[in-house]
Structure formats: C-alpha cells, structure tokens
PDB file of C-alpha atoms in Angstrom:
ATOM      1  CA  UNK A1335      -3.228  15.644 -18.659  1.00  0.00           C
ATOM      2  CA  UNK A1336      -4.156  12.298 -20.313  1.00  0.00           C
ATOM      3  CA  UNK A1337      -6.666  11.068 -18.004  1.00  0.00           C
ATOM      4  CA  UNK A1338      -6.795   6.748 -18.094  1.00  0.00           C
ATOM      5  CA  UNK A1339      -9.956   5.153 -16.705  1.00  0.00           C
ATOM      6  CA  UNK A1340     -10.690   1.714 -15.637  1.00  0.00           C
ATOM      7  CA  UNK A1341     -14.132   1.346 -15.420  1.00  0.00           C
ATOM      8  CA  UNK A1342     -14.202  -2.070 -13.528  1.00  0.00           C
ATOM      9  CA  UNK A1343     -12.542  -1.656 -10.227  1.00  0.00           C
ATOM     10  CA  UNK A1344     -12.029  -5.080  -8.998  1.00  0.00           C
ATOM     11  CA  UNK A1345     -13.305  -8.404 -11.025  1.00  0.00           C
ATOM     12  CA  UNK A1346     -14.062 -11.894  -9.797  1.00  0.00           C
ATOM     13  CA  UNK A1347     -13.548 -14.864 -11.921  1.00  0.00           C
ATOM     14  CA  UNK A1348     -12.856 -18.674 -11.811  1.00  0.00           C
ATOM     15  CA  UNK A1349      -9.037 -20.337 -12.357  1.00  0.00           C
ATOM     16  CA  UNK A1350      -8.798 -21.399 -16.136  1.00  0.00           C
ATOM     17  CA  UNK A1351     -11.048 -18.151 -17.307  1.00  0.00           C
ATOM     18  CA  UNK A1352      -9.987 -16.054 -20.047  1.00  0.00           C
ATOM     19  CA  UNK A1353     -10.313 -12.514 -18.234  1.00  0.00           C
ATOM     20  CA  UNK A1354     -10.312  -9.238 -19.955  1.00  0.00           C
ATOM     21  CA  UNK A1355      -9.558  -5.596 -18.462  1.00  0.00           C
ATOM     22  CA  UNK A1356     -10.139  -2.324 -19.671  1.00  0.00           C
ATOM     23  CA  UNK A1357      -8.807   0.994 -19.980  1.00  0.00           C
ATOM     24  CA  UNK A1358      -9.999   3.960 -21.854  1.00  0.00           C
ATOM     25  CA  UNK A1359      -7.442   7.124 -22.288  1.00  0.00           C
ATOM     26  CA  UNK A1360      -9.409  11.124 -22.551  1.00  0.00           C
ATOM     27  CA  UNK A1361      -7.948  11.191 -25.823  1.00  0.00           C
ATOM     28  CA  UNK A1362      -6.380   8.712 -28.570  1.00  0.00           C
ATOM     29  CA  UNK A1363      -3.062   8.001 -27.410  1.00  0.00           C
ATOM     30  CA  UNK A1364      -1.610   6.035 -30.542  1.00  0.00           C
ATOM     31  CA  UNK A1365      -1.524   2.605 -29.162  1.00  0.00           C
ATOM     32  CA  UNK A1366       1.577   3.999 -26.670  1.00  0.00           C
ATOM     33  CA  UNK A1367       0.257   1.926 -23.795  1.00  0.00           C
ATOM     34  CA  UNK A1368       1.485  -0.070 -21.176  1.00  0.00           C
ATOM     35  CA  UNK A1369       0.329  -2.609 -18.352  1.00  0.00           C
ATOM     36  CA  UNK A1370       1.387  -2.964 -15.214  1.00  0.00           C
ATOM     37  CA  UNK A1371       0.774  -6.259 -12.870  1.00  0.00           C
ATOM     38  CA  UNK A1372       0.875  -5.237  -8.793  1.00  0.00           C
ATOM     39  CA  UNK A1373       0.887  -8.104  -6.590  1.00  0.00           C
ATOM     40  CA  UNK A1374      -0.568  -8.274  -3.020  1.00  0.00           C
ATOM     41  CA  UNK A1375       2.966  -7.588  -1.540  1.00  0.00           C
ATOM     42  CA  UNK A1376       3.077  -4.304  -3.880  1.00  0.00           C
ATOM     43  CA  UNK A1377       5.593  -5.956  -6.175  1.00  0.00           C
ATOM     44  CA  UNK A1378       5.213  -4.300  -9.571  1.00  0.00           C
ATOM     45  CA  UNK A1379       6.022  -5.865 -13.208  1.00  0.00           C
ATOM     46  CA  UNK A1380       6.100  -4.839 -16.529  1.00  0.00           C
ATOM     47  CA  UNK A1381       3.311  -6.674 -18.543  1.00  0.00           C
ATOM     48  CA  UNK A1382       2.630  -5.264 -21.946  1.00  0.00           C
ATOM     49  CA  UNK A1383       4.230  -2.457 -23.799  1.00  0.00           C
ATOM     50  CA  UNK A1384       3.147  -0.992 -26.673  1.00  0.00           C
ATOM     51  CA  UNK A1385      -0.102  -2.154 -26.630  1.00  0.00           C
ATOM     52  CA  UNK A1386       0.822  -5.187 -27.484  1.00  0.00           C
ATOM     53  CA  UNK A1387       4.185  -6.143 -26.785  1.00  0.00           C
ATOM     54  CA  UNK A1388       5.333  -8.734 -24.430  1.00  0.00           C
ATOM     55  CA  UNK A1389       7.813  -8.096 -21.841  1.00  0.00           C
ATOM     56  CA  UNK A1390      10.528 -10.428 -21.411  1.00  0.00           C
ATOM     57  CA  UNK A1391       9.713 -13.231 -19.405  1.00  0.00           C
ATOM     58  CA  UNK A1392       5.413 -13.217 -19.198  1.00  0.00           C
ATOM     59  CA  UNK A1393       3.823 -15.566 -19.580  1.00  0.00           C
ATOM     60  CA  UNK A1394       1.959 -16.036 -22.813  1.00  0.00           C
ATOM     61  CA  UNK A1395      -1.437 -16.170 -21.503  1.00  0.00           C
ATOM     62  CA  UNK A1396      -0.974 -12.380 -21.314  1.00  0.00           C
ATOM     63  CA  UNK A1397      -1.923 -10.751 -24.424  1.00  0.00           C
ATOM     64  CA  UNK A1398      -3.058  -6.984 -25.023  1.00  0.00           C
ATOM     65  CA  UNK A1399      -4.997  -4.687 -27.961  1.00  0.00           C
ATOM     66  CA  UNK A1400      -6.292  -2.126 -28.722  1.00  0.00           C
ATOM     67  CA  UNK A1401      -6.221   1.432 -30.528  1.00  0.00           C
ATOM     68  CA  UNK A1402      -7.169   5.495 -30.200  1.00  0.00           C
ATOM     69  CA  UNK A1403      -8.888   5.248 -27.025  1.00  0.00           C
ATOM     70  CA  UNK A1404      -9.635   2.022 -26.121  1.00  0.00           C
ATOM     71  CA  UNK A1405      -6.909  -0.725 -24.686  1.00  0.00           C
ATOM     72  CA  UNK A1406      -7.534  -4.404 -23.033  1.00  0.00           C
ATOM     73  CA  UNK A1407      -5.605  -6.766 -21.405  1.00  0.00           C
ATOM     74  CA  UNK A1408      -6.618 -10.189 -21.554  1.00  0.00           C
ATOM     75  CA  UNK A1409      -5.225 -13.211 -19.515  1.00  0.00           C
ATOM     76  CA  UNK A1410      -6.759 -16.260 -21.568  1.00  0.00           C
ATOM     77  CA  UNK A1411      -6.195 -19.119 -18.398  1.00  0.00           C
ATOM     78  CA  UNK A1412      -6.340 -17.597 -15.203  1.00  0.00           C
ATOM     79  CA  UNK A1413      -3.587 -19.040 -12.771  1.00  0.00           C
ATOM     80  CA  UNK A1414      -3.632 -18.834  -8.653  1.00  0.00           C
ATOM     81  CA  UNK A1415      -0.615 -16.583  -9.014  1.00  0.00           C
ATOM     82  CA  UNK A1416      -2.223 -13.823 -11.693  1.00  0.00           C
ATOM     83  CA  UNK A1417      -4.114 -12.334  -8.300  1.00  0.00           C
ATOM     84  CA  UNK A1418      -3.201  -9.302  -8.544  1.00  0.00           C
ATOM     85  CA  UNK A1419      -4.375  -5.415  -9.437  1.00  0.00           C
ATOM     86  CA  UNK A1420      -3.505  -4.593 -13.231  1.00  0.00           C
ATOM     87  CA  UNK A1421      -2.689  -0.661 -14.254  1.00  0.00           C
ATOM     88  CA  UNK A1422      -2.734   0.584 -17.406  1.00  0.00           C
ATOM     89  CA  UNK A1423      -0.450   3.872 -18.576  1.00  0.00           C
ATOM     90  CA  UNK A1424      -0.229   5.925 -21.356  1.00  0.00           C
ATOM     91  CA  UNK A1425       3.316   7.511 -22.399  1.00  0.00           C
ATOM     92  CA  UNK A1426       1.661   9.234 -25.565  1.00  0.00           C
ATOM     93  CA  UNK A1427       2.364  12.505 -23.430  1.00  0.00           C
ATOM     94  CA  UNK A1428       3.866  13.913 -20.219  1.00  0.00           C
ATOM     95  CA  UNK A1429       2.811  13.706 -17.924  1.00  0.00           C
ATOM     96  CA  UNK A1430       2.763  10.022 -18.312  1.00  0.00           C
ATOM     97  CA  UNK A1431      -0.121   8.822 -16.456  1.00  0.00           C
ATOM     98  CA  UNK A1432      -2.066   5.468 -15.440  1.00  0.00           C
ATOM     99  CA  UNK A1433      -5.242   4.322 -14.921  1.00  0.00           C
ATOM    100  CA  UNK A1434      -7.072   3.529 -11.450  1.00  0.00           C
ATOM    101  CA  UNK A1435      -6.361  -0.176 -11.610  1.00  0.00           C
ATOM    102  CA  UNK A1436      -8.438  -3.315 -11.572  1.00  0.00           C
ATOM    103  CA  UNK A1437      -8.297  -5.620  -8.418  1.00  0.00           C
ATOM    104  CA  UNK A1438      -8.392  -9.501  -9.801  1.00  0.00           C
ATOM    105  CA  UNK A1439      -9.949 -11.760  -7.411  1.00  0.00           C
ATOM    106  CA  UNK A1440     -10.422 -15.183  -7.759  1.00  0.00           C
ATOM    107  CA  UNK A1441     -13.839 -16.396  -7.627  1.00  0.00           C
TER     108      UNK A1441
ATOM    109  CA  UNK B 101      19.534  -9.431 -13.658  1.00  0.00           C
ATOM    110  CA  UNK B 102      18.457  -6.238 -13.103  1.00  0.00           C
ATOM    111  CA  UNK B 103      18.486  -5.223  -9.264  1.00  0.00           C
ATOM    112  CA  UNK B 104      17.281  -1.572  -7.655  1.00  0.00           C
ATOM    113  CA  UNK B 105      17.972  -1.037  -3.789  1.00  0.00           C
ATOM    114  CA  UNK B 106      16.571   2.339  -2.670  1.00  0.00           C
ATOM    115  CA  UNK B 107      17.357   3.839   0.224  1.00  0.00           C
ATOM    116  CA  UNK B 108      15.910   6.580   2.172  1.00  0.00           C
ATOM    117  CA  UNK B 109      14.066   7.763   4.964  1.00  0.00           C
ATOM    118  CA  UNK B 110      10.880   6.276   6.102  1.00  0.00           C
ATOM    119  CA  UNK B 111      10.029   8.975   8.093  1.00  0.00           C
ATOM    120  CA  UNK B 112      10.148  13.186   7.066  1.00  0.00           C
ATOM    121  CA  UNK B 113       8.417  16.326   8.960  1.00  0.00           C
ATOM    122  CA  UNK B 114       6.420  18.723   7.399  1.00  0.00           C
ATOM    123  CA  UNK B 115       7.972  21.351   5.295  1.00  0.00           C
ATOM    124  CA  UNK B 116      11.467  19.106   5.329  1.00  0.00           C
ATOM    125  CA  UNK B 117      12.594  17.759   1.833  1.00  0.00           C
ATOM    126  CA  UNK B 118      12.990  13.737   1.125  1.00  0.00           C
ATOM    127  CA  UNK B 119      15.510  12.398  -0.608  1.00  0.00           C
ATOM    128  CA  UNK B 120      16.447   8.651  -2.075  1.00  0.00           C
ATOM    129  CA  UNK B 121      18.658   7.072  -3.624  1.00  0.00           C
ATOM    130  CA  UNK B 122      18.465   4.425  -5.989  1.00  0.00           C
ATOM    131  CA  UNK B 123      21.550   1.952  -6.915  1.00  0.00           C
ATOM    132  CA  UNK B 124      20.945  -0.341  -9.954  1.00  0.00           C
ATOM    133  CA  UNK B 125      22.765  -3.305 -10.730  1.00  0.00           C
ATOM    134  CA  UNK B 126      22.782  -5.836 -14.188  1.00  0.00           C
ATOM    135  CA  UNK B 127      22.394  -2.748 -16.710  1.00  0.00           C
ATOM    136  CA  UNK B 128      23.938   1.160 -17.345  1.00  0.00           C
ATOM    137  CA  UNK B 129      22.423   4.280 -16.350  1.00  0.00           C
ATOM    138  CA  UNK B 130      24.177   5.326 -19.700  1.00  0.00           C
ATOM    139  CA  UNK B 131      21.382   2.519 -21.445  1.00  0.00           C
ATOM    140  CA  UNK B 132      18.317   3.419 -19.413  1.00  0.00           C
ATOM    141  CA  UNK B 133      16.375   6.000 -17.874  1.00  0.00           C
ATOM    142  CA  UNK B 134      15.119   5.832 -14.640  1.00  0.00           C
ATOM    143  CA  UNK B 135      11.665   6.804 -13.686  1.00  0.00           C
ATOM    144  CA  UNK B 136      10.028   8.331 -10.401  1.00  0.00           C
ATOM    145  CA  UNK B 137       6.464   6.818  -9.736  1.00  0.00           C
ATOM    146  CA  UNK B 138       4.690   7.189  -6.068  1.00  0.00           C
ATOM    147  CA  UNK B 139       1.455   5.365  -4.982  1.00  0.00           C
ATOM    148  CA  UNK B 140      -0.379   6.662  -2.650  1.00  0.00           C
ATOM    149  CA  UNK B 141      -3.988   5.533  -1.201  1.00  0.00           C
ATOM    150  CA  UNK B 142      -5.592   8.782  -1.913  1.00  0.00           C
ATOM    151  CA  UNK B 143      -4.358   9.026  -5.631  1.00  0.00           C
ATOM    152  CA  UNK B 144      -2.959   5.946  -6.717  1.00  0.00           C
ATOM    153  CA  UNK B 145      -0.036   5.920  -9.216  1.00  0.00           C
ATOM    154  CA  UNK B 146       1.100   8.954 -10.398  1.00  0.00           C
ATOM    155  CA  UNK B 147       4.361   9.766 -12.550  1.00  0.00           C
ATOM    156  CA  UNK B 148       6.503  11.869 -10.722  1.00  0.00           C
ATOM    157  CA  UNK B 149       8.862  11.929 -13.673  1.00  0.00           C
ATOM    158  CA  UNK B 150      12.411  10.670 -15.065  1.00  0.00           C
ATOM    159  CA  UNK B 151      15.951  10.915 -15.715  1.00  0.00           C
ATOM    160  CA  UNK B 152      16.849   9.725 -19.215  1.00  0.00           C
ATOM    161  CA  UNK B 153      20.072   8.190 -20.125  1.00  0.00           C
ATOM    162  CA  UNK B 154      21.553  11.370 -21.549  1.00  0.00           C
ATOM    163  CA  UNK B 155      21.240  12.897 -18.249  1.00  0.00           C
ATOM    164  CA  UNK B 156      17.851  15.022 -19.336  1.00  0.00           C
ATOM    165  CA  UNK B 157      15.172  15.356 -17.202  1.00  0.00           C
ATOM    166  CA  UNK B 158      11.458  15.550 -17.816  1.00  0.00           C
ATOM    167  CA  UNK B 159       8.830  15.871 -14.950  1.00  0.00           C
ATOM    168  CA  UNK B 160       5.418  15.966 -13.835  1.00  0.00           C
ATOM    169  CA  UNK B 161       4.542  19.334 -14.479  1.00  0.00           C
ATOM    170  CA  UNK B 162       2.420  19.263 -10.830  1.00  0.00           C
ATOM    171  CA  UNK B 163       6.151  18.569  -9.431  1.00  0.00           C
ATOM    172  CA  UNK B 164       8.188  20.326 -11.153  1.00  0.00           C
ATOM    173  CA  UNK B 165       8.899  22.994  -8.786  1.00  0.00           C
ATOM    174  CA  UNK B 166      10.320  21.274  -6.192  1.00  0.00           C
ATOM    175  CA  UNK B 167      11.218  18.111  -7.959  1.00  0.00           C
ATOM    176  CA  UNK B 168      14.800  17.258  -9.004  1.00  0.00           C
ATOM    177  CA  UNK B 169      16.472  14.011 -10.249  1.00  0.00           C
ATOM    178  CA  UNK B 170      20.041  13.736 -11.129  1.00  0.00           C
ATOM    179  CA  UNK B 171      22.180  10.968 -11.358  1.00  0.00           C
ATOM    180  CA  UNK B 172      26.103   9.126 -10.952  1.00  0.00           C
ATOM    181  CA  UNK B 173      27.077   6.863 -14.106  1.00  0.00           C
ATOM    182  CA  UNK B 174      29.624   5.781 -12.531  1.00  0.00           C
ATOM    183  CA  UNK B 175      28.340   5.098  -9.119  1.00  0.00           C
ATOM    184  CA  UNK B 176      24.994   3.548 -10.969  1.00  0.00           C
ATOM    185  CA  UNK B 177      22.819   5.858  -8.848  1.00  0.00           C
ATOM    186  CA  UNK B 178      19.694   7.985  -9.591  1.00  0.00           C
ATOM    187  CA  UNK B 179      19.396  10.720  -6.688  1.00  0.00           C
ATOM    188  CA  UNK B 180      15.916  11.879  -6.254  1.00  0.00           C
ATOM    189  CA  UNK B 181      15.046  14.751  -4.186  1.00  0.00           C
ATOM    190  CA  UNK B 182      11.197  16.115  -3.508  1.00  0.00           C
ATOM    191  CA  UNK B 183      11.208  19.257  -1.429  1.00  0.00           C
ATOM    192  CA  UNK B 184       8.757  21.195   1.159  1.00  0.00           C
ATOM    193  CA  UNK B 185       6.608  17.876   1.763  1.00  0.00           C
ATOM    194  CA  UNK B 186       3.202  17.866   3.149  1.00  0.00           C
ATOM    195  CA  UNK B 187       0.668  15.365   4.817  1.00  0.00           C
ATOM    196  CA  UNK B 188      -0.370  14.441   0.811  1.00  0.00           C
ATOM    197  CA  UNK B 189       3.314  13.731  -0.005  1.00  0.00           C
ATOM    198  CA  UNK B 190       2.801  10.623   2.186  1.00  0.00           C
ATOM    199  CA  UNK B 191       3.014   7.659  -0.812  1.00  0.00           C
ATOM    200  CA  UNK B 192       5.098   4.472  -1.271  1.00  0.00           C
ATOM    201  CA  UNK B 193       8.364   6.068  -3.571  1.00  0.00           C
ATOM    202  CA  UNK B 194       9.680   3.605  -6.528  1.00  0.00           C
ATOM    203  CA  UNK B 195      12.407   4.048  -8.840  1.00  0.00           C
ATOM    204  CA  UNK B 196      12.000   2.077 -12.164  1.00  0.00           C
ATOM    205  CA  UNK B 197      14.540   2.047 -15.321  1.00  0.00           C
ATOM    206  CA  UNK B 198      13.016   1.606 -18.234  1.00  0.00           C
ATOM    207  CA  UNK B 199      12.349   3.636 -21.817  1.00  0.00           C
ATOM    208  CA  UNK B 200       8.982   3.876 -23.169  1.00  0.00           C
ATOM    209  CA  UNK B 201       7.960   1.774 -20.207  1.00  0.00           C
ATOM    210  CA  UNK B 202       8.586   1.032 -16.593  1.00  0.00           C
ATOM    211  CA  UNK B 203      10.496  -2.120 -17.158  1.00  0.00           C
ATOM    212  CA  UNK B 204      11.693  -3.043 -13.601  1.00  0.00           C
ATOM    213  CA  UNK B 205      10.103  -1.671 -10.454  1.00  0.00           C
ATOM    214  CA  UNK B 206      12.319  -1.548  -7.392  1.00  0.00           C
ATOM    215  CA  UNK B 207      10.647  -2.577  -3.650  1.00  0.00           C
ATOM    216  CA  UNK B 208       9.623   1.107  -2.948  1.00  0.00           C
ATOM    217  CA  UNK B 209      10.706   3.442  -0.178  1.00  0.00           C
ATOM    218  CA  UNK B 210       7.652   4.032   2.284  1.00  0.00           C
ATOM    219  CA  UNK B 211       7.433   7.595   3.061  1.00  0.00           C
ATOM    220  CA  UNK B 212       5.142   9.002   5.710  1.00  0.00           C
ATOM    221  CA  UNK B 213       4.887  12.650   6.131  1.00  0.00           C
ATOM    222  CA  UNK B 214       4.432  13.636   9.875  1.00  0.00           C
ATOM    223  CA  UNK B 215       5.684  15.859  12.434  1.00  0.00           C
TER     224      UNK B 215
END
C-alpha cells in the first residue's frame, strides 16, 4: 500500500496567516491527490482534487500543489471557521489511502 | 443538493456482521460511485472500498474477505455489509459518492463493537 505521511500533526497559527500543510506519499503518485477538511463535529468536505482542483463551493483561499511525492495545501487567510484537521489521500492505487491528518489550531 | 442518511446499528457483538445502509438524494447511483471510509482512533481513515456506478466493486484488499457492497438504482441505496467484527472493527462508518474523490461525506454511522 501507498503509505501518506503528514509530518506535522497539529499546527498553531494566527487568523489572517497564510498556512501550509504537508503530505508526502511512499511513492510518486502522479499528482492523483486529494484533501479532505474534518471539522470538530467530524463533518467531512471535499477540498482539493487533483492536486489542484477546487471543489465546488471552497473558498478560494484554499489552494493546493504539488508533484511525485510531495503535495501541500495552503490556506492563504486563515478564517475562525478553517479550524479544523486536514487529510490528504492518494487514489493513484487501491487501496486508496490517506494521510494521518494535521490538527489546525488557532493561535 | 446532495443528501446521504445512513442507517444502521450503533451497537454489534463480537463475531456478528454490521450492516448499513445508505440513501442518497440530489444525484444517481447510475452517475456516482459510492465509497466506504471508517475512522477509527487507533488507525484513523482508512478506505474500506467502493461501489462504482456500473455496479463494480473494488475493495481494500485487508477487507476483502468479508467485505461486500452492493447497491438499488432505483431505491438510491448503497448496502454495505462487514462481517465477523471484532473489538478493532469499532470506527465511525461513512458512505461518500464521489469518482476520483470523496465528494460528499455523509454524518457517519457510529459503530462500537462489544458484547
């Protein structure tokens, strides 16, 4: 399996920050990567697709990049209501599988 | 709008097989596939695996032995069935239609495995 790692675990920073997480796949995974936004309350949303794609109806501070192994997510003006942990995923093979998330906390 | 209710049990003994449901709404099952993902404190998100909109099936290879999806077009409902559950089975379930992503992630169906 694909393993996805998020080295930073949980991040603090200020409203109005540009914030950037990161995800690193085992392998390249040909920019077939996904975010994932979890709220306190365990509602999940579709950020980013494709690396880069937006999904319909985020906000665009969101933005992501990246290529072979290495992915980011940035949020370029942090808002009260972007707390939340943020999960990347990689569909490049099956099993599809996601990273270990990063907890966003607001400084 | 798209709208997912799941229902299932909350609750499921040892060695006893858990089944949910999930009925979407706004979109066809015969335009999306609907994916399996459970969270669970231990391992966090893991892919359990999907029903595409052809009526194919691919799974999580850890799974696949006692995993089955299938689904009703008409009733627009994904049946998803796990079977001989254990303490480690114990995980939040969500059903979530999508293609090359997750698109829309239902509530979750809280499933605790104890006798």
């Amino acid at each position: 399996d694909i393993q996805m790692t998020q080295t930073t675990s949980s991040l603090s920073a200020s409203l109005g920050d540009r914030v950037t997480i990161s995800c690193s796949a085992s392998q390249g995974i040909s920019n077939y990567l996904n975010w994932y936004q979890q709220k306190p309350d365990g509602t999940v949303k579709l950020l980013i697709y494709y690396t880069s794609s937006l999904h319909s109806g985020v906000p665009s501070r969101f933005s992501g990049s990246g290529s072979g192994t290495d992915y980011s997510l940035t949020i370029s003006n942090l808002e009260p209501e972007d707390i939340a942990t943020y999960y990347c995923q990689q569909y490049s093979k099956l099993p599809w599988t996601f990273g270990g998330g990063t907890k966003l906390e607001i400084k | 709008q798209v709208q997912l209710k799941q229902s299932g049990p909350s609750l499921v003994q040892p060695s006893q097989s858990l089944s949910i449901t999930c009925t979407v709404s706004g979109f066809s099952l015969t335009s999306y596939g609907v994916h399996w993902v459970r969270q669970s404190p231990g391992k966090g998100l893991e892919w359990l695996g999907v029903i595409w909109r052809g009526g194919s099936t691919d799974y999580n290879a850890a799974f696949m032995s006692r995993l089955s999806i299938t689904k009703d077009n008409s009733k627009s409902q994904v049946f998803f069935k796990m079977n001989s559950l254990q303490a480690d089975d114990t995980a939040i379930y969500y059903c979530a239609p999508g293609y090359d992503a997750m698109d829309y992630w239902g509530q979750g169906t809280s499933v605790t495995v104890s006798s």
